[in-house]
Short mmCIF file of N, CA and C in Angstrom, two decimals:
data_model
loop_
_atom_site.label_atom_id
_atom_site.label_comp_id
_atom_site.label_asym_id
_atom_site.label_seq_id
_atom_site.Cartn_x
_atom_site.Cartn_y
_atom_site.Cartn_z
N MET U 1 24.00 -12.74 15.94
CA MET U 1 22.63 -12.46 15.54
C MET U 1 21.79 -13.71 15.83
N ASN U 2 20.64 -13.48 16.45
CA ASN U 2 19.78 -14.61 16.74
C ASN U 2 18.74 -14.79 15.62
N GLU U 3 17.95 -15.85 15.73
CA GLU U 3 16.97 -16.21 14.70
C GLU U 3 15.93 -15.10 14.52
N GLU U 4 15.48 -14.51 15.60
CA GLU U 4 14.47 -13.44 15.52
C GLU U 4 15.02 -12.23 14.76
N GLN U 5 16.26 -11.86 15.04
CA GLN U 5 16.88 -10.73 14.33
C GLN U 5 17.04 -11.03 12.84
N ARG U 6 17.47 -12.26 12.52
CA ARG U 6 17.64 -12.65 11.13
C ARG U 6 16.30 -12.58 10.38
N ARG U 7 15.26 -13.10 11.01
CA ARG U 7 13.94 -13.07 10.36
C ARG U 7 13.42 -11.65 10.19
N ALA U 8 13.72 -10.78 11.14
CA ALA U 8 13.30 -9.38 11.02
C ALA U 8 14.00 -8.71 9.83
N ILE U 9 15.28 -9.00 9.65
CA ILE U 9 16.01 -8.45 8.51
C ILE U 9 15.44 -8.99 7.20
N GLU U 10 15.17 -10.29 7.16
CA GLU U 10 14.58 -10.88 5.96
C GLU U 10 13.25 -10.20 5.63
N ALA U 11 12.41 -9.99 6.63
CA ALA U 11 11.11 -9.35 6.41
C ALA U 11 11.27 -7.91 5.93
N ASP U 12 12.19 -7.16 6.53
CA ASP U 12 12.42 -5.78 6.11
C ASP U 12 12.92 -5.71 4.67
N CYS U 13 13.82 -6.60 4.32
CA CYS U 13 14.37 -6.60 2.95
C CYS U 13 13.32 -7.05 1.94
N GLU U 14 12.51 -8.03 2.29
CA GLU U 14 11.45 -8.46 1.39
C GLU U 14 10.44 -7.33 1.18
N ARG U 15 10.13 -6.60 2.25
CA ARG U 15 9.23 -5.45 2.11
C ARG U 15 9.81 -4.41 1.17
N LEU U 16 11.12 -4.15 1.27
CA LEU U 16 11.78 -3.20 0.38
C LEU U 16 11.61 -3.62 -1.07
N ILE U 17 11.82 -4.88 -1.36
CA ILE U 17 11.70 -5.39 -2.72
C ILE U 17 10.26 -5.24 -3.23
N LYS U 18 9.30 -5.54 -2.40
CA LYS U 18 7.89 -5.41 -2.79
C LYS U 18 7.48 -3.94 -2.95
N LEU U 19 7.96 -3.10 -2.04
CA LEU U 19 7.66 -1.67 -2.13
C LEU U 19 8.19 -1.09 -3.43
N TYR U 20 9.37 -1.52 -3.82
CA TYR U 20 9.99 -1.06 -5.06
C TYR U 20 9.06 -1.25 -6.25
N VAL U 21 8.48 -2.45 -6.41
CA VAL U 21 7.62 -2.68 -7.58
C VAL U 21 6.33 -1.87 -7.49
N ASN U 22 5.80 -1.69 -6.29
CA ASN U 22 4.57 -0.89 -6.16
C ASN U 22 4.83 0.57 -6.52
N LEU U 23 5.92 1.12 -6.04
CA LEU U 23 6.26 2.51 -6.36
C LEU U 23 6.61 2.66 -7.84
N ASN U 24 7.27 1.64 -8.40
CA ASN U 24 7.61 1.66 -9.81
C ASN U 24 6.33 1.68 -10.65
N ASP U 25 5.36 0.84 -10.32
CA ASP U 25 4.11 0.83 -11.07
C ASP U 25 3.34 2.14 -10.93
N ALA U 26 3.47 2.79 -9.78
CA ALA U 26 2.83 4.09 -9.58
C ALA U 26 3.61 5.21 -10.28
N GLN U 27 4.80 4.85 -10.79
CA GLN U 27 5.71 5.79 -11.44
C GLN U 27 6.03 6.97 -10.53
N ASP U 28 6.22 6.64 -9.26
CA ASP U 28 6.66 7.62 -8.26
C ASP U 28 8.19 7.55 -8.21
N TRP U 29 8.81 8.17 -9.20
CA TRP U 29 10.25 8.01 -9.41
C TRP U 29 11.09 8.55 -8.27
N ASP U 30 10.66 9.62 -7.62
CA ASP U 30 11.42 10.13 -6.47
C ASP U 30 11.45 9.09 -5.36
N ALA U 31 10.31 8.47 -5.10
CA ALA U 31 10.24 7.46 -4.05
C ALA U 31 11.03 6.21 -4.44
N VAL U 32 10.99 5.83 -5.72
CA VAL U 32 11.78 4.67 -6.17
C VAL U 32 13.26 4.95 -5.96
N ALA U 33 13.72 6.11 -6.39
CA ALA U 33 15.14 6.45 -6.26
C ALA U 33 15.57 6.51 -4.80
N ALA U 34 14.66 6.92 -3.92
CA ALA U 34 14.99 7.02 -2.49
C ALA U 34 15.23 5.64 -1.87
N LEU U 35 14.85 4.57 -2.56
CA LEU U 35 15.08 3.22 -2.04
C LEU U 35 16.51 2.74 -2.31
N TYR U 36 17.29 3.56 -3.02
CA TYR U 36 18.68 3.25 -3.31
C TYR U 36 19.61 4.06 -2.40
N THR U 37 20.80 3.52 -2.14
CA THR U 37 21.81 4.31 -1.45
C THR U 37 22.32 5.39 -2.41
N GLU U 38 22.98 6.40 -1.88
CA GLU U 38 23.51 7.50 -2.71
C GLU U 38 24.45 6.98 -3.79
N ASP U 39 25.22 5.94 -3.48
CA ASP U 39 26.23 5.43 -4.43
C ASP U 39 25.82 4.10 -5.07
N ALA U 40 24.53 3.83 -5.10
CA ALA U 40 24.03 2.55 -5.61
C ALA U 40 24.32 2.37 -7.10
N ARG U 41 24.24 1.10 -7.50
CA ARG U 41 24.35 0.71 -8.92
C ARG U 41 23.08 -0.02 -9.31
N PHE U 42 22.58 0.28 -10.52
CA PHE U 42 21.34 -0.34 -11.00
C PHE U 42 21.51 -0.73 -12.46
N ALA U 43 21.09 -1.95 -12.79
CA ALA U 43 21.07 -2.41 -14.18
C ALA U 43 19.69 -2.99 -14.46
N ARG U 44 19.04 -2.47 -15.48
CA ARG U 44 17.70 -2.92 -15.86
C ARG U 44 17.75 -4.37 -16.34
N PRO U 45 16.65 -5.09 -16.18
CA PRO U 45 16.60 -6.46 -16.71
C PRO U 45 16.90 -6.52 -18.21
N SER U 46 16.49 -5.51 -18.96
CA SER U 46 16.72 -5.51 -20.40
C SER U 46 18.16 -5.16 -20.77
N LYS U 47 18.93 -4.63 -19.80
CA LYS U 47 20.33 -4.26 -20.04
C LYS U 47 21.18 -4.59 -18.82
N PRO U 48 21.32 -5.89 -18.50
CA PRO U 48 21.98 -6.27 -17.25
C PRO U 48 23.45 -5.87 -17.14
N GLY U 49 24.11 -5.61 -18.24
CA GLY U 49 25.52 -5.24 -18.19
C GLY U 49 25.76 -3.75 -18.18
N GLU U 50 24.70 -2.96 -18.27
CA GLU U 50 24.83 -1.49 -18.31
C GLU U 50 24.36 -0.90 -16.99
N PHE U 51 25.31 -0.45 -16.20
CA PHE U 51 24.97 0.08 -14.88
C PHE U 51 24.73 1.58 -14.92
N VAL U 52 23.71 2.00 -14.19
CA VAL U 52 23.49 3.40 -13.87
C VAL U 52 24.00 3.54 -12.44
N GLU U 53 24.87 4.51 -12.20
CA GLU U 53 25.52 4.61 -10.90
C GLU U 53 25.15 5.90 -10.18
N GLY U 54 24.72 5.76 -8.94
CA GLY U 54 24.35 6.88 -8.09
C GLY U 54 22.86 7.12 -8.10
N ARG U 55 22.34 7.49 -6.92
CA ARG U 55 20.90 7.71 -6.77
C ARG U 55 20.37 8.76 -7.74
N ALA U 56 21.09 9.86 -7.91
CA ALA U 56 20.63 10.92 -8.81
C ALA U 56 20.54 10.43 -10.25
N ALA U 57 21.53 9.66 -10.69
CA ALA U 57 21.52 9.13 -12.06
C ALA U 57 20.41 8.09 -12.23
N ILE U 58 20.16 7.31 -11.19
CA ILE U 58 19.08 6.33 -11.24
C ILE U 58 17.74 7.06 -11.40
N LEU U 59 17.54 8.12 -10.64
CA LEU U 59 16.32 8.92 -10.77
C LEU U 59 16.19 9.47 -12.19
N THR U 60 17.26 10.02 -12.71
CA THR U 60 17.24 10.56 -14.07
C THR U 60 16.89 9.49 -15.09
N SER U 61 17.40 8.27 -14.89
CA SER U 61 17.12 7.19 -15.84
C SER U 61 15.64 6.82 -15.84
N PHE U 62 14.98 6.93 -14.69
CA PHE U 62 13.55 6.64 -14.64
C PHE U 62 12.73 7.79 -15.21
N THR U 63 13.07 9.01 -14.88
CA THR U 63 12.27 10.14 -15.37
C THR U 63 12.45 10.37 -16.87
N ALA U 64 13.52 9.86 -17.45
CA ALA U 64 13.77 10.03 -18.88
C ALA U 64 12.89 9.12 -19.74
N ARG U 65 12.33 8.09 -19.13
CA ARG U 65 11.50 7.15 -19.89
C ARG U 65 10.11 7.71 -20.10
N PRO U 66 9.53 7.48 -21.28
CA PRO U 66 8.16 7.94 -21.48
C PRO U 66 7.20 7.13 -20.60
N PRO U 67 6.13 7.77 -20.12
CA PRO U 67 5.16 7.04 -19.29
C PRO U 67 4.55 5.89 -20.07
N ARG U 68 4.22 4.83 -19.37
CA ARG U 68 3.56 3.67 -19.98
C ARG U 68 2.68 3.02 -18.92
N ALA U 69 1.73 2.27 -19.39
CA ALA U 69 0.95 1.44 -18.47
C ALA U 69 1.81 0.23 -18.14
N GLN U 70 1.90 -0.09 -16.86
CA GLN U 70 2.74 -1.22 -16.47
C GLN U 70 2.26 -1.82 -15.16
N ARG U 71 2.55 -3.10 -15.01
CA ARG U 71 2.26 -3.80 -13.76
C ARG U 71 3.33 -4.86 -13.59
N HIS U 72 4.05 -4.76 -12.47
CA HIS U 72 5.06 -5.76 -12.12
C HIS U 72 4.47 -6.75 -11.13
N VAL U 73 4.81 -8.01 -11.31
CA VAL U 73 4.46 -9.05 -10.34
C VAL U 73 5.79 -9.63 -9.89
N ILE U 74 6.01 -9.68 -8.59
CA ILE U 74 7.27 -10.16 -8.06
C ILE U 74 7.01 -11.38 -7.19
N SER U 75 7.89 -12.37 -7.29
CA SER U 75 7.70 -13.60 -6.52
C SER U 75 9.04 -14.27 -6.26
N ASN U 76 8.96 -15.41 -5.60
CA ASN U 76 10.14 -16.24 -5.32
C ASN U 76 11.25 -15.44 -4.64
N ILE U 77 10.86 -14.54 -3.76
CA ILE U 77 11.84 -13.69 -3.08
C ILE U 77 12.57 -14.51 -2.02
N VAL U 78 13.89 -14.47 -2.10
CA VAL U 78 14.73 -15.11 -1.09
C VAL U 78 15.75 -14.07 -0.65
N VAL U 79 15.82 -13.84 0.65
CA VAL U 79 16.79 -12.92 1.23
C VAL U 79 17.76 -13.73 2.07
N ASP U 80 19.03 -13.56 1.79
CA ASP U 80 20.09 -14.20 2.57
C ASP U 80 20.78 -13.12 3.40
N VAL U 81 20.69 -13.23 4.70
CA VAL U 81 21.29 -12.26 5.60
C VAL U 81 22.76 -12.59 5.78
N GLU U 82 23.61 -11.61 5.52
CA GLU U 82 25.05 -11.80 5.70
C GLU U 82 25.49 -11.39 7.10
N ASP U 83 24.97 -10.26 7.56
CA ASP U 83 25.22 -9.79 8.92
C ASP U 83 24.16 -8.74 9.24
N ALA U 84 24.30 -8.04 10.34
CA ALA U 84 23.26 -7.12 10.79
C ALA U 84 23.00 -5.97 9.82
N ASP U 85 23.95 -5.69 8.93
CA ASP U 85 23.81 -4.54 8.04
C ASP U 85 23.89 -4.87 6.56
N ASN U 86 23.99 -6.14 6.21
CA ASN U 86 24.15 -6.54 4.81
C ASN U 86 23.35 -7.80 4.51
N ALA U 87 22.72 -7.79 3.34
CA ALA U 87 21.95 -8.95 2.89
C ALA U 87 21.99 -9.02 1.37
N ARG U 88 21.63 -10.16 0.87
CA ARG U 88 21.52 -10.36 -0.58
C ARG U 88 20.10 -10.82 -0.87
N GLY U 89 19.57 -10.38 -1.99
CA GLY U 89 18.22 -10.77 -2.35
C GLY U 89 18.14 -11.31 -3.76
N PHE U 90 17.18 -12.17 -3.99
CA PHE U 90 16.89 -12.69 -5.32
C PHE U 90 15.38 -12.71 -5.47
N SER U 91 14.90 -12.32 -6.64
CA SER U 91 13.46 -12.37 -6.90
C SER U 91 13.21 -12.57 -8.39
N VAL U 92 12.03 -13.09 -8.67
CA VAL U 92 11.57 -13.27 -10.05
C VAL U 92 10.57 -12.16 -10.33
N ILE U 93 10.69 -11.55 -11.51
CA ILE U 93 9.83 -10.43 -11.87
C ILE U 93 9.10 -10.73 -13.17
N VAL U 94 7.83 -10.40 -13.22
CA VAL U 94 7.04 -10.48 -14.44
C VAL U 94 6.52 -9.07 -14.69
N LEU U 95 6.75 -8.56 -15.89
CA LEU U 95 6.32 -7.21 -16.24
C LEU U 95 5.31 -7.26 -17.37
N TYR U 96 4.12 -6.74 -17.08
CA TYR U 96 3.09 -6.53 -18.09
C TYR U 96 3.13 -5.05 -18.44
N MET U 97 3.11 -4.73 -19.72
CA MET U 97 3.18 -3.33 -20.12
C MET U 97 2.33 -3.10 -21.36
N GLY U 98 2.00 -1.84 -21.56
CA GLY U 98 1.18 -1.50 -22.71
C GLY U 98 1.05 0.00 -22.88
N ASP U 99 0.25 0.37 -23.84
CA ASP U 99 0.02 1.78 -24.13
C ASP U 99 -1.27 2.25 -23.48
N ARG U 100 -1.20 3.45 -22.94
CA ARG U 100 -2.40 4.04 -22.34
C ARG U 100 -3.26 4.65 -23.44
N PRO U 101 -4.52 4.25 -23.53
CA PRO U 101 -5.38 4.85 -24.55
C PRO U 101 -5.78 6.27 -24.16
N GLU U 102 -6.00 7.10 -25.16
CA GLU U 102 -6.38 8.49 -24.90
C GLU U 102 -7.75 8.61 -24.26
N ASP U 103 -8.62 7.60 -24.48
CA ASP U 103 -9.97 7.68 -23.94
C ASP U 103 -10.04 7.27 -22.46
N GLY U 104 -8.88 6.90 -21.87
CA GLY U 104 -8.86 6.54 -20.46
C GLY U 104 -9.28 5.11 -20.17
N GLY U 105 -9.53 4.33 -21.22
CA GLY U 105 -9.92 2.94 -21.02
C GLY U 105 -8.74 2.07 -20.61
N LEU U 106 -8.96 0.78 -20.62
CA LEU U 106 -7.89 -0.15 -20.26
C LEU U 106 -6.76 -0.08 -21.27
N PRO U 107 -5.52 -0.17 -20.80
CA PRO U 107 -4.38 -0.15 -21.71
C PRO U 107 -4.40 -1.36 -22.64
N VAL U 108 -3.79 -1.20 -23.80
CA VAL U 108 -3.61 -2.28 -24.75
C VAL U 108 -2.26 -2.92 -24.46
N GLN U 109 -2.26 -4.22 -24.20
CA GLN U 109 -1.03 -4.90 -23.82
C GLN U 109 -0.05 -4.93 -24.98
N ASP U 110 1.18 -4.61 -24.67
CA ASP U 110 2.28 -4.63 -25.63
C ASP U 110 2.50 -6.07 -26.10
N PRO U 111 2.74 -6.30 -27.40
CA PRO U 111 2.96 -7.66 -27.88
C PRO U 111 4.21 -8.31 -27.28
N LYS U 112 5.15 -7.52 -26.77
CA LYS U 112 6.35 -8.08 -26.13
C LYS U 112 6.08 -8.47 -24.67
N SER U 113 4.89 -8.21 -24.20
CA SER U 113 4.54 -8.43 -22.81
C SER U 113 3.89 -9.80 -22.65
N PRO U 114 4.12 -10.50 -21.57
CA PRO U 114 4.92 -10.09 -20.42
C PRO U 114 6.40 -10.42 -20.62
N LEU U 115 7.22 -9.68 -19.89
CA LEU U 115 8.65 -9.97 -19.80
C LEU U 115 8.88 -10.69 -18.47
N ILE U 116 9.72 -11.70 -18.49
CA ILE U 116 9.98 -12.49 -17.29
C ILE U 116 11.48 -12.47 -17.03
N GLY U 117 11.84 -12.14 -15.81
CA GLY U 117 13.25 -12.07 -15.47
C GLY U 117 13.49 -12.16 -13.98
N THR U 118 14.65 -11.68 -13.59
CA THR U 118 15.06 -11.75 -12.19
C THR U 118 15.74 -10.46 -11.75
N TYR U 119 15.79 -10.29 -10.46
CA TYR U 119 16.63 -9.26 -9.85
C TYR U 119 17.52 -9.95 -8.82
N THR U 120 18.78 -9.55 -8.81
CA THR U 120 19.73 -9.96 -7.79
C THR U 120 20.16 -8.67 -7.09
N ASP U 121 19.99 -8.63 -5.78
CA ASP U 121 20.18 -7.40 -5.03
C ASP U 121 21.25 -7.53 -3.95
N ARG U 122 21.96 -6.42 -3.75
CA ARG U 122 22.82 -6.26 -2.58
C ARG U 122 22.13 -5.19 -1.74
N LEU U 123 21.76 -5.55 -0.51
CA LEU U 123 20.96 -4.69 0.36
C LEU U 123 21.78 -4.29 1.58
N VAL U 124 21.66 -3.03 1.98
CA VAL U 124 22.40 -2.55 3.14
C VAL U 124 21.48 -1.76 4.06
N ARG U 125 21.78 -1.84 5.35
CA ARG U 125 21.03 -1.05 6.33
C ARG U 125 21.66 0.34 6.38
N THR U 126 20.83 1.36 6.29
CA THR U 126 21.28 2.75 6.37
C THR U 126 20.52 3.44 7.50
N ALA U 127 20.81 4.69 7.73
CA ALA U 127 20.08 5.46 8.74
C ALA U 127 18.60 5.57 8.38
N GLU U 128 18.27 5.48 7.07
CA GLU U 128 16.88 5.55 6.61
C GLU U 128 16.21 4.19 6.55
N GLY U 129 16.94 3.13 6.87
CA GLY U 129 16.41 1.77 6.78
C GLY U 129 17.15 1.00 5.69
N TRP U 130 16.61 -0.14 5.31
CA TRP U 130 17.25 -0.97 4.30
C TRP U 130 17.10 -0.32 2.93
N ARG U 131 18.18 -0.37 2.15
CA ARG U 131 18.21 0.23 0.82
C ARG U 131 18.97 -0.69 -0.14
N PHE U 132 18.74 -0.46 -1.42
CA PHE U 132 19.48 -1.18 -2.45
C PHE U 132 20.84 -0.52 -2.64
N ALA U 133 21.90 -1.29 -2.47
CA ALA U 133 23.24 -0.81 -2.83
C ALA U 133 23.55 -1.21 -4.26
N GLU U 134 22.94 -2.32 -4.68
CA GLU U 134 23.08 -2.77 -6.07
C GLU U 134 21.85 -3.59 -6.43
N ARG U 135 21.34 -3.33 -7.61
CA ARG U 135 20.16 -4.05 -8.12
C ARG U 135 20.45 -4.39 -9.57
N VAL U 136 20.55 -5.69 -9.86
CA VAL U 136 20.89 -6.14 -11.20
C VAL U 136 19.76 -7.01 -11.74
N GLY U 137 19.18 -6.56 -12.82
CA GLY U 137 18.10 -7.31 -13.45
C GLY U 137 18.63 -8.16 -14.59
N GLY U 138 17.81 -9.10 -14.99
CA GLY U 138 18.12 -9.94 -16.15
C GLY U 138 16.83 -10.56 -16.68
N LEU U 139 16.80 -10.83 -17.97
CA LEU U 139 15.63 -11.47 -18.58
C LEU U 139 15.88 -12.96 -18.72
N ASP U 140 14.83 -13.74 -18.53
CA ASP U 140 14.92 -15.20 -18.66
C ASP U 140 14.50 -15.68 -20.05
N PHE U 141 13.71 -14.86 -20.75
CA PHE U 141 13.23 -15.21 -22.08
C PHE U 141 13.30 -13.97 -22.97
N ARG U 142 13.56 -14.18 -24.25
CA ARG U 142 13.50 -13.07 -25.19
C ARG U 142 12.04 -12.75 -25.48
N PRO U 143 11.72 -11.47 -25.61
CA PRO U 143 10.33 -11.11 -25.95
C PRO U 143 9.96 -11.61 -27.33
#
């Protein structure tokens, strides 16, 4: 693999990580789940040792949550390319969340917000493009 190919993989994987938070904030759960492989594993930052396994189960875990106002900010993304079809990712995540008011005004920020943590990812190239094979979150501070 040459330098240009490595950089292209890094860019594709970084885009996947950024797309994930945008779709998550839009609460487009079908699109979020589609970013995982069929046999992927996912652990939320609030429960890093509890894995949800499989794309269908990951989708169910998102749709089971009550809607909330939320905004993720992701930074410090580093992608390490292992080979043409495998990479590892690390990112820092900040989550602002709150309750949606009935009057349609600005949400009221949750007193536990913001949450600050990380994601460690195993990324694989599939026929559909780069996908998460494993996504493990963790919190850096207690709320």
